[in-house]
Coordinates of C-alpha atoms and ligand atoms in Angstrom, one line a residue:
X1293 CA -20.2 -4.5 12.4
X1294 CA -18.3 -1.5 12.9
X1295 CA -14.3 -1.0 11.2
X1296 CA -13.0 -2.0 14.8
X1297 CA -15.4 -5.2 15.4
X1298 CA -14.6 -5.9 11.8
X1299 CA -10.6 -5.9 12.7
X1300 CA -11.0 -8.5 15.2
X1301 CA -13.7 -10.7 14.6
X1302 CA -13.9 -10.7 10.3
X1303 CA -13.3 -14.2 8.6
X1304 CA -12.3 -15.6 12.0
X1305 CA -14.3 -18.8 13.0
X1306 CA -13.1 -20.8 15.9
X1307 CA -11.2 -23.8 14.4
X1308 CA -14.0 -26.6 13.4
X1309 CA -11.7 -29.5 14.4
X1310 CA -10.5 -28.3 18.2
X1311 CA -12.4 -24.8 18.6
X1312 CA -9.1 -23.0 18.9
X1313 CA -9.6 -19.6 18.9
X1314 CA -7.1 -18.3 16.6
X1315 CA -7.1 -19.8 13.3
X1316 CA -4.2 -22.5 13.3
X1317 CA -1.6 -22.4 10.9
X1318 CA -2.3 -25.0 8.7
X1319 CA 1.5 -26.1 7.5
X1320 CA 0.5 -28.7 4.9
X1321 CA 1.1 -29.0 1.0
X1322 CA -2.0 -31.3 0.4
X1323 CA -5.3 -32.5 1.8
X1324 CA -6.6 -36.0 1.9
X1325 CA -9.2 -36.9 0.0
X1326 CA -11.3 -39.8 0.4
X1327 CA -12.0 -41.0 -3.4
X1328 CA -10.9 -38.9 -6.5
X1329 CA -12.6 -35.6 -5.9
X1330 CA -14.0 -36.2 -3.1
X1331 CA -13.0 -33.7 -0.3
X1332 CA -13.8 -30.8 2.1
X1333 CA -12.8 -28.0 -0.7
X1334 CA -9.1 -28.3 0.0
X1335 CA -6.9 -29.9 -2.4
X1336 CA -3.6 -28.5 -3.0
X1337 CA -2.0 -25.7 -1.1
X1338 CA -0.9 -23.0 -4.0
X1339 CA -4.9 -23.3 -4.5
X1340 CA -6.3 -23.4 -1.5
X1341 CA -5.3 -22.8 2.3
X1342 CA -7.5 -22.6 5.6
X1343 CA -5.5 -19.7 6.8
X1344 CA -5.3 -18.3 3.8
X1345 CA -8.6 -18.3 3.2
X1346 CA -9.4 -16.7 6.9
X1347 CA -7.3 -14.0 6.2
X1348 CA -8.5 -13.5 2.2
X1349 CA -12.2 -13.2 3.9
X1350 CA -11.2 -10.9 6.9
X1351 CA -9.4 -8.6 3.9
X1352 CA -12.7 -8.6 2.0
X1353 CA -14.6 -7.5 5.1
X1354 CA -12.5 -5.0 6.2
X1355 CA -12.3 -3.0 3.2
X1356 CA -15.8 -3.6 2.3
X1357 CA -15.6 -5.8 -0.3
X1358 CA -16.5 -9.3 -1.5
X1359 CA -13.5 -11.4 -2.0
X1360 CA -10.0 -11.1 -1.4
X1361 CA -6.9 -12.5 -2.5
X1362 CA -3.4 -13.2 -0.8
X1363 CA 0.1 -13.3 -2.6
X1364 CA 3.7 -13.7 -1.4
X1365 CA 4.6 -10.2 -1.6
X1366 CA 2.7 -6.7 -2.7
X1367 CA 4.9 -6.7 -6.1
X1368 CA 3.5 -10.4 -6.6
X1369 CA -0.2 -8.5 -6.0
X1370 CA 0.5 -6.2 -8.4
X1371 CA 2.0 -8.7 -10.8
X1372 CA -1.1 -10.9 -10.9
X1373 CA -3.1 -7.6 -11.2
X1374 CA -1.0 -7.1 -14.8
X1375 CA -1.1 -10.5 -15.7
X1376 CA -5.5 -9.7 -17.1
X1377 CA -3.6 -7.3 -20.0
X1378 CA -2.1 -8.2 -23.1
X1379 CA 0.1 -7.0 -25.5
X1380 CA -0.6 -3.9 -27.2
X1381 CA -3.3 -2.5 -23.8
X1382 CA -2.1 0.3 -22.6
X1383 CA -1.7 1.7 -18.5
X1384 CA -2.2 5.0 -17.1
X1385 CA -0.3 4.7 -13.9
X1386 CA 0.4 7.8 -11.5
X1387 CA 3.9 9.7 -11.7
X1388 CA 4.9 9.5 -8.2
X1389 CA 4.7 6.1 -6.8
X1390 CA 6.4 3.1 -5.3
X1391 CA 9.6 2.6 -6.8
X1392 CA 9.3 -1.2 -7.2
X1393 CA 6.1 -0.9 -8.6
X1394 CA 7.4 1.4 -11.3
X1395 CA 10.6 -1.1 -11.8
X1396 CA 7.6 -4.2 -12.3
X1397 CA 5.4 -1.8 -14.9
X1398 CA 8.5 -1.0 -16.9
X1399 CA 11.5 -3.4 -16.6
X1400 CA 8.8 -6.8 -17.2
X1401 CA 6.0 -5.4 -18.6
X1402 CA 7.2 -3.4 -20.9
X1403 CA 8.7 -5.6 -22.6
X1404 CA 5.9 -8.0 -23.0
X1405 CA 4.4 -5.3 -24.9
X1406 CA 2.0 -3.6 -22.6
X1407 CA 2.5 0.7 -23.4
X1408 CA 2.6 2.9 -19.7
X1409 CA 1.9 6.6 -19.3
X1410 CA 3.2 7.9 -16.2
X1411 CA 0.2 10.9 -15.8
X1412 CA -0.1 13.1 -12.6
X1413 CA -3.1 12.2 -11.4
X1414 CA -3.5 15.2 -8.5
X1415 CA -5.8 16.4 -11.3
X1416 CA -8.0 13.3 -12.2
X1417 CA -8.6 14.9 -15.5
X1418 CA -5.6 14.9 -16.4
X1419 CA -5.8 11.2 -17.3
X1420 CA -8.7 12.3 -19.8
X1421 CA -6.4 13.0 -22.9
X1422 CA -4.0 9.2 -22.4
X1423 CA -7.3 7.4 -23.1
X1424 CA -8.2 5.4 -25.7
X1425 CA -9.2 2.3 -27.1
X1426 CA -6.2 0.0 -25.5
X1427 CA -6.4 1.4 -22.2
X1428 CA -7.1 -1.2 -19.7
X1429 CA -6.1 0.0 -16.6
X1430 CA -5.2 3.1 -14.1
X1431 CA -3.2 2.3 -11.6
X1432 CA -3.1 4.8 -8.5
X1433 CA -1.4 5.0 -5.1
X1434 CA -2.9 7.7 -2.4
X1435 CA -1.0 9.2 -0.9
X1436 CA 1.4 8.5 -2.7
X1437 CA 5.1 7.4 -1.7
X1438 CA 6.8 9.6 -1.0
X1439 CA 5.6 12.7 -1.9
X1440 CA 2.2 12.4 -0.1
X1441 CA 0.2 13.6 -2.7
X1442 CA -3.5 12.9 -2.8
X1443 CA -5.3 11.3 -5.8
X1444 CA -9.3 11.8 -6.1
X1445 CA -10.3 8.3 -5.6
X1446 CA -13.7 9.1 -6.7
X1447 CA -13.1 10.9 -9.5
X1448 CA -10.4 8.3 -11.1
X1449 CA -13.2 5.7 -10.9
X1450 CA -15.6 8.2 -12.9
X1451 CA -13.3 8.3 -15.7
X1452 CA -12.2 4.7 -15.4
X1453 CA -16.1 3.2 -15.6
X1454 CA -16.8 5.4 -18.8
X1455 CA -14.4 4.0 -20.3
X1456 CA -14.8 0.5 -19.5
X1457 CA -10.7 0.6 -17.5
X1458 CA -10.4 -1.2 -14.4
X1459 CA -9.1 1.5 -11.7
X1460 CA -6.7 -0.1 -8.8
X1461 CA -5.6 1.4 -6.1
X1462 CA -2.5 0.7 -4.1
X1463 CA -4.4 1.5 -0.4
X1464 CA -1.0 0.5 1.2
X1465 CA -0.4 4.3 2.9
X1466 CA -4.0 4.8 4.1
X1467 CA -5.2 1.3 5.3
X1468 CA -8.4 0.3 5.2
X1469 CA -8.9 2.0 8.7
X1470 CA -8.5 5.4 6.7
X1471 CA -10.1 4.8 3.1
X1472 CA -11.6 2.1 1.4
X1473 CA -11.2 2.4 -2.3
X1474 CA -14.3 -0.1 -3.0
X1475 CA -16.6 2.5 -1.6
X1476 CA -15.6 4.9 -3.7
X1477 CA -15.5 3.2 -7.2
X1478 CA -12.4 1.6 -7.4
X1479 CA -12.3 -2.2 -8.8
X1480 CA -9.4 -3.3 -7.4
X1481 CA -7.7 -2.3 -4.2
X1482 CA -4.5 -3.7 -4.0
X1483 CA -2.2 -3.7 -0.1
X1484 CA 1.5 -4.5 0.4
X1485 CA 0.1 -6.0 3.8
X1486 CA 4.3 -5.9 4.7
X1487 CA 3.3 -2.4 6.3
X1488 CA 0.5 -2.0 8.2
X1489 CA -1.6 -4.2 7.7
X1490 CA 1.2 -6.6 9.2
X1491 CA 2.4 -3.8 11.8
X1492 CA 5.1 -5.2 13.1
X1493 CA 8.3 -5.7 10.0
X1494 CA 8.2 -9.5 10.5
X1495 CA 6.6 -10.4 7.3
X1496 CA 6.6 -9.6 3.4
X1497 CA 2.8 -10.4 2.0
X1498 CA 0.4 -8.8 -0.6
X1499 CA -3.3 -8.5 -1.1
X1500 CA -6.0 -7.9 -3.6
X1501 CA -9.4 -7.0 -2.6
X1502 CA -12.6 -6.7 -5.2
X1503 CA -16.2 -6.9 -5.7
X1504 CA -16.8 -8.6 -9.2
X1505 CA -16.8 -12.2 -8.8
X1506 CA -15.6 -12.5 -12.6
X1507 CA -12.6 -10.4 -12.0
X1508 CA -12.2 -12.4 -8.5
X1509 CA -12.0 -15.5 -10.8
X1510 CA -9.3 -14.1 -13.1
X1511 CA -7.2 -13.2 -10.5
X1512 CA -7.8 -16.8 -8.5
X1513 CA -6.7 -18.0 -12.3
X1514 CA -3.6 -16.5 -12.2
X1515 CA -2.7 -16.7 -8.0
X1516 CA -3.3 -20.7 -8.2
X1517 CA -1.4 -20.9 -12.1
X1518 CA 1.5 -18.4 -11.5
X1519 CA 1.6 -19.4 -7.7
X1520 CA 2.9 -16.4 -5.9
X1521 CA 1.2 -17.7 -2.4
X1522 CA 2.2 -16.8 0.6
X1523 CA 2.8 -19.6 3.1
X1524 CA 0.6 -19.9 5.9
X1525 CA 2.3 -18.7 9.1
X1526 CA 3.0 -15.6 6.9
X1527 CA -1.1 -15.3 6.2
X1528 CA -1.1 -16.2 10.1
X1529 CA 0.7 -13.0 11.0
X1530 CA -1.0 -10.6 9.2
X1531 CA -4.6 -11.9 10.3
X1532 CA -2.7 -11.7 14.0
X1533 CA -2.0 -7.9 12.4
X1534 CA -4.8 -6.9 11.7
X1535 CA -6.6 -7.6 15.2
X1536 CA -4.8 -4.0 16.1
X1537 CA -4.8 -2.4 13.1
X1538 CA -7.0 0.5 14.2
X1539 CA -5.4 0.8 17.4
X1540 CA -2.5 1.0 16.0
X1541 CA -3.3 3.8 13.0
X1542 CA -5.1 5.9 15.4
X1543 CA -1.4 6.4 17.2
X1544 CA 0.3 6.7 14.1
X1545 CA -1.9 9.6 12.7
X1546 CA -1.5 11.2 16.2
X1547 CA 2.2 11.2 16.4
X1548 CA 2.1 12.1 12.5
X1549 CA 0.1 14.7 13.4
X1550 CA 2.2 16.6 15.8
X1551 CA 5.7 15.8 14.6
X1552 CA 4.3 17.1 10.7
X1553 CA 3.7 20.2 12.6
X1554 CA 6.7 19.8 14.6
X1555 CA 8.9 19.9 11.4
X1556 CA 7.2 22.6 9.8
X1557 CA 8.0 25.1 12.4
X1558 CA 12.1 24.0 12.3
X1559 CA 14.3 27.0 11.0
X1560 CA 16.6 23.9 9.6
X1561 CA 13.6 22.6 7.6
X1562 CA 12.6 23.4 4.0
X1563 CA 9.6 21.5 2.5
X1564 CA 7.0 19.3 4.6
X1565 CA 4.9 16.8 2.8
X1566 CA 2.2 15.8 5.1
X1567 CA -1.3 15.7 3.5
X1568 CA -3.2 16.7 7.1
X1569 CA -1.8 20.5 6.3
X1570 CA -5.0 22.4 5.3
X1571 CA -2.8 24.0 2.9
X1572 CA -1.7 20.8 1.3
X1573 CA -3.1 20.8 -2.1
X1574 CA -4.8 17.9 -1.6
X1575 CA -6.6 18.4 1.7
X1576 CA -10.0 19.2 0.6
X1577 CA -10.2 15.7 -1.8
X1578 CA -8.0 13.7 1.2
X1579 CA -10.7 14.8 3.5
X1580 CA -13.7 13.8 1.8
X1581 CA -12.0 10.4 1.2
X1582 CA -9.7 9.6 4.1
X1583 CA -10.9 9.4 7.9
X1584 CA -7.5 11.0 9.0
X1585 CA -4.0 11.4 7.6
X1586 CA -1.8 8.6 8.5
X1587 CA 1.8 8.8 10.2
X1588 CA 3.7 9.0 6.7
X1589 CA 5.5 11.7 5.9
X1590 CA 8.4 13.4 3.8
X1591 CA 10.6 16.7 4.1
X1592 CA 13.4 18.3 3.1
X1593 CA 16.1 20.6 4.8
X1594 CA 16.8 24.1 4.0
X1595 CA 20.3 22.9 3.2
X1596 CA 18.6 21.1 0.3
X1597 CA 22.3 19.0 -0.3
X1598 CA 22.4 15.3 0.1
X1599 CA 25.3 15.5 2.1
X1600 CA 23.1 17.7 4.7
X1601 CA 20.3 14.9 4.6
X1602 CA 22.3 12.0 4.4
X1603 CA 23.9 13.6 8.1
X1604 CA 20.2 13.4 9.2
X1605 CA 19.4 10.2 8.0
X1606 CA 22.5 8.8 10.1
X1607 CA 22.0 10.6 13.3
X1608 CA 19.0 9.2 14.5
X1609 CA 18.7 7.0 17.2
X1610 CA 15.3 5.7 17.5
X1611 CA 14.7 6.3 13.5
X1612 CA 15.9 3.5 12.3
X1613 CA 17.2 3.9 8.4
X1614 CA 15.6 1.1 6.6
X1615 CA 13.5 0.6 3.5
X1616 CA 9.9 -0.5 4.4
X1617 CA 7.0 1.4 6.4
X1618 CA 3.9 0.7 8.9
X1619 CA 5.3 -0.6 11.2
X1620 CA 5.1 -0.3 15.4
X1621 CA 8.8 1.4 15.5
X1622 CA 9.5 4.2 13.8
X1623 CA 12.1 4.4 10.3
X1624 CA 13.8 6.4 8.2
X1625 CA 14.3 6.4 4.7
X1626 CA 16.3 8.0 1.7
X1627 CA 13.7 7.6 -1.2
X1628 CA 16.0 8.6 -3.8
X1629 CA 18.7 5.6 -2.9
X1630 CA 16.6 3.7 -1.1
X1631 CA 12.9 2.4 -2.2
X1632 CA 12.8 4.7 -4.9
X1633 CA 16.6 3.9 -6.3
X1634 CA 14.6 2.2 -9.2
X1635 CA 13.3 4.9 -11.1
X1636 CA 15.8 7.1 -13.0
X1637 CA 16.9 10.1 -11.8
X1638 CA 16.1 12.7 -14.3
X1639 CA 12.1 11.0 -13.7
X1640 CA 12.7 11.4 -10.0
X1641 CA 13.5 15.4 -10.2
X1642 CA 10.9 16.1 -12.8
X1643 CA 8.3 14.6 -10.4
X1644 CA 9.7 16.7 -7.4
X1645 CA 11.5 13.6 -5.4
X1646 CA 14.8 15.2 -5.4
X1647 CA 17.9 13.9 -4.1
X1648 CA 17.5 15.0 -0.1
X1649 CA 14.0 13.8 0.3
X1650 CA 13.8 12.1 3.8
X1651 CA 11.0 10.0 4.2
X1652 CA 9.5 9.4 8.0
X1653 CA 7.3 6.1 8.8
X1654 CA 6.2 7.2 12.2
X1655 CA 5.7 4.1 14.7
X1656 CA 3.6 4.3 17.6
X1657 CA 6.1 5.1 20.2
X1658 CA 6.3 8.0 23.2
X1659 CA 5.9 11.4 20.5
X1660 CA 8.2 13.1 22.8
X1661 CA 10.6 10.7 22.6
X1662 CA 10.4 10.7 18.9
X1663 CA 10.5 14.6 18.7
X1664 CA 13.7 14.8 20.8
X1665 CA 15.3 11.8 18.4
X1666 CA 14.3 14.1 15.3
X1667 CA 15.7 17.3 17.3
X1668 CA 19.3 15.7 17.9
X1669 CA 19.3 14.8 14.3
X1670 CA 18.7 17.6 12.3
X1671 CA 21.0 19.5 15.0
Ligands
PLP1903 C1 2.9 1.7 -1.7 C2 3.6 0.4 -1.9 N1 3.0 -0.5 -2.7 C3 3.6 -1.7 -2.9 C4 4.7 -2.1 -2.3 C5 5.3 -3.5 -2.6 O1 5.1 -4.3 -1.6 P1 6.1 -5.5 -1.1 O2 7.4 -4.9 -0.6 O3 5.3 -6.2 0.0 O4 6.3 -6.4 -2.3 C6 5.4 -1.2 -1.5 C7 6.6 -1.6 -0.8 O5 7.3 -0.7 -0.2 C8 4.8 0.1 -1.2 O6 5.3 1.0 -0.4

């Protein structure tokens, strides 16, 4: 099947008791079973869930791998994810990532003795000289939030398999209609399906997807014993999601696209982080591993003050300022008091998120419209 079959038709069976064609939301805690142990492979919810498992399958299918796994929330995902280390194994994570994932690696897992390196990775070699016997894991996003760089997927997963580290990539900016980690060596691919895989801000869920049916059965160890589940009409939506997922991303890269360049060319602009620019210094690498370039995007204002930006990040009308992303409608957000609040300051600068970054989730409505908003905004 090809990607856009795959969106509507992967892991979905008409139902087996009515034939209804969208899998039901099956609201239950338990399952009957008619002697000890005897049942249809359903026994308690936190472990096992018909939509759940529709929608762990259809996530397996659409990025190309062989099992996925559904949490409560793409922190939860990324908890489970740190859950296979112990004390004293060591992280190489990426410098510029999601706040909240930072907050997770360094305010819980710190403390339970796990050691992080913060590395950037736009050079994949640059990871070479944090490795050594304790490191378990490399931990990527690309691109990254919010600065849009671009990691070598490829690369990362070179480095990872010679020495025996599990590479996971947070695929939460691309989607799996732009990239698919698995292909390109990755172990773990890891979604906060909250954005676009959802599409529409109506629901907070995670995902792991993977190929090893060992590390499948780790990760099943810890979602059924820590039990970070989602609930099932939450699993419901994003299966309902991802039915327009590539109809979707193929307007959000095209109004991406031209209000990118839009911005560049505005005398009030400074900086524009898109990673479509062919002089991005990650095009080449973002176009051998991404089919397009998505609809997220960062800049700053020539008037690089936060007084100046936080007057932009008021003033629009169909922008709304919120925290999240991928969704239909377009937002707004201040990374550096916003989603990004979490890391300290001095660590935000350093990595080039300074205090007027505006960060753009572009929806999927009228480009002009959008344009004109931006226009009256930034005056
Ligand atoms: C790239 C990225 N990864 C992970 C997360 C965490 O996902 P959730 O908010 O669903 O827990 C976010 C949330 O903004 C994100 O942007």
């Amino acid at each position: 099947m090809k990607l856009s079959t795959k969106m509507i038709h992967a892991g979905v069976e008409p139902d087996p008791s009515t034939g209804a064609i969208m899998t039901p939301i099956y609201q239950t805690s338990t399952y009957v079973q008619t002697a000890p142990g005897v049942h249809k492979g359903y026994e308690y919810a936190r472990s096992q869930n018909p939509t759940r498992a529709a929608l762990e399958t259809a996530l397996a299918h659409i990025e190309n791998g062989k099992h996925g796994l559904c949490f409560g929330s793409g922190v939860a995902a990324t908890d489970a994810v740190l859950r296979l280390l112990v004390p004293g194994d060591e992280v190489i994570a990426a410098n510029d990532m999601y706040g909240g994932t930072y907050r997770l690696f360094t305010k819980i897992f710190e403390k339970m003795g796990i050691r992080f390196h913060f590395v950037n990775m736009q050079n994949a070699e640059n990871i070479r000289s944090y490795i050594n016997a304790n490191t378990k894991l490399i931990w990527a996003e690309t691109p990254t939030n919010p600065l849009m760089n671009i990691i070598d997927i490829a690369a990362l997963a070179s480095i990872a398999r010679q020495h025996n580290a599990l590479l996971c990539v947070d695929n939460t900016f691309a989607t799996p209609y732009l990239q698919n980690p698995l292909d390109l060596g990755a172990h773990i691919v890891l979604h906060s399906a909250t954005k676009y895989l959802g599409g529409h801000s109506d629901v907070i869920h995670g995902c792991l997807i993977m190929n090893d049916t060992e590390l499948r059965e780790k990760l099943y160890f810890v979602q059924k014993s820590v039990g970070a589940v989602p609930g099932p009409q939450d699993c419901f939506l994003v299966l309902r999601g991802l039915k327009t997922l590539h109809v979707r991303m193929d307007r959000h890269c095209s109004n991406g696209a031209k209000i990118a360049r839009w911005l560049r060319e505005h005398p009030k602009v400074g900086q524009v982080y898109w990673c479509g620019f062919e002089d991005h210094p990650g095009y080449a690498i973002a176009k051998k591993q991404m089919r397009d370039f998505g609809g997220m995007m960062s800049f700053t204002l020539k008037d690089d003050s936060p007084e100046a930006a936080k007057k932009v990040l008021s003033s629009t009308h169909l922008f709304a300022l919120a925290e999240s992303l991928g969704g239909v409608e377009s937002l707004i957000n201040h990374p550096a008091s916003m989603t990004h609040a979490s890391i300290p300051r001095e660590e935000r600068i350093k990595n080039g998120l300074s205090d007027s970054l505006i960060r753009l989730s572009v929806g999927i409505e009228d480009v002009e419209d959008l344009i004109d908003d931006l226009r009256q905004a930034i005056g």
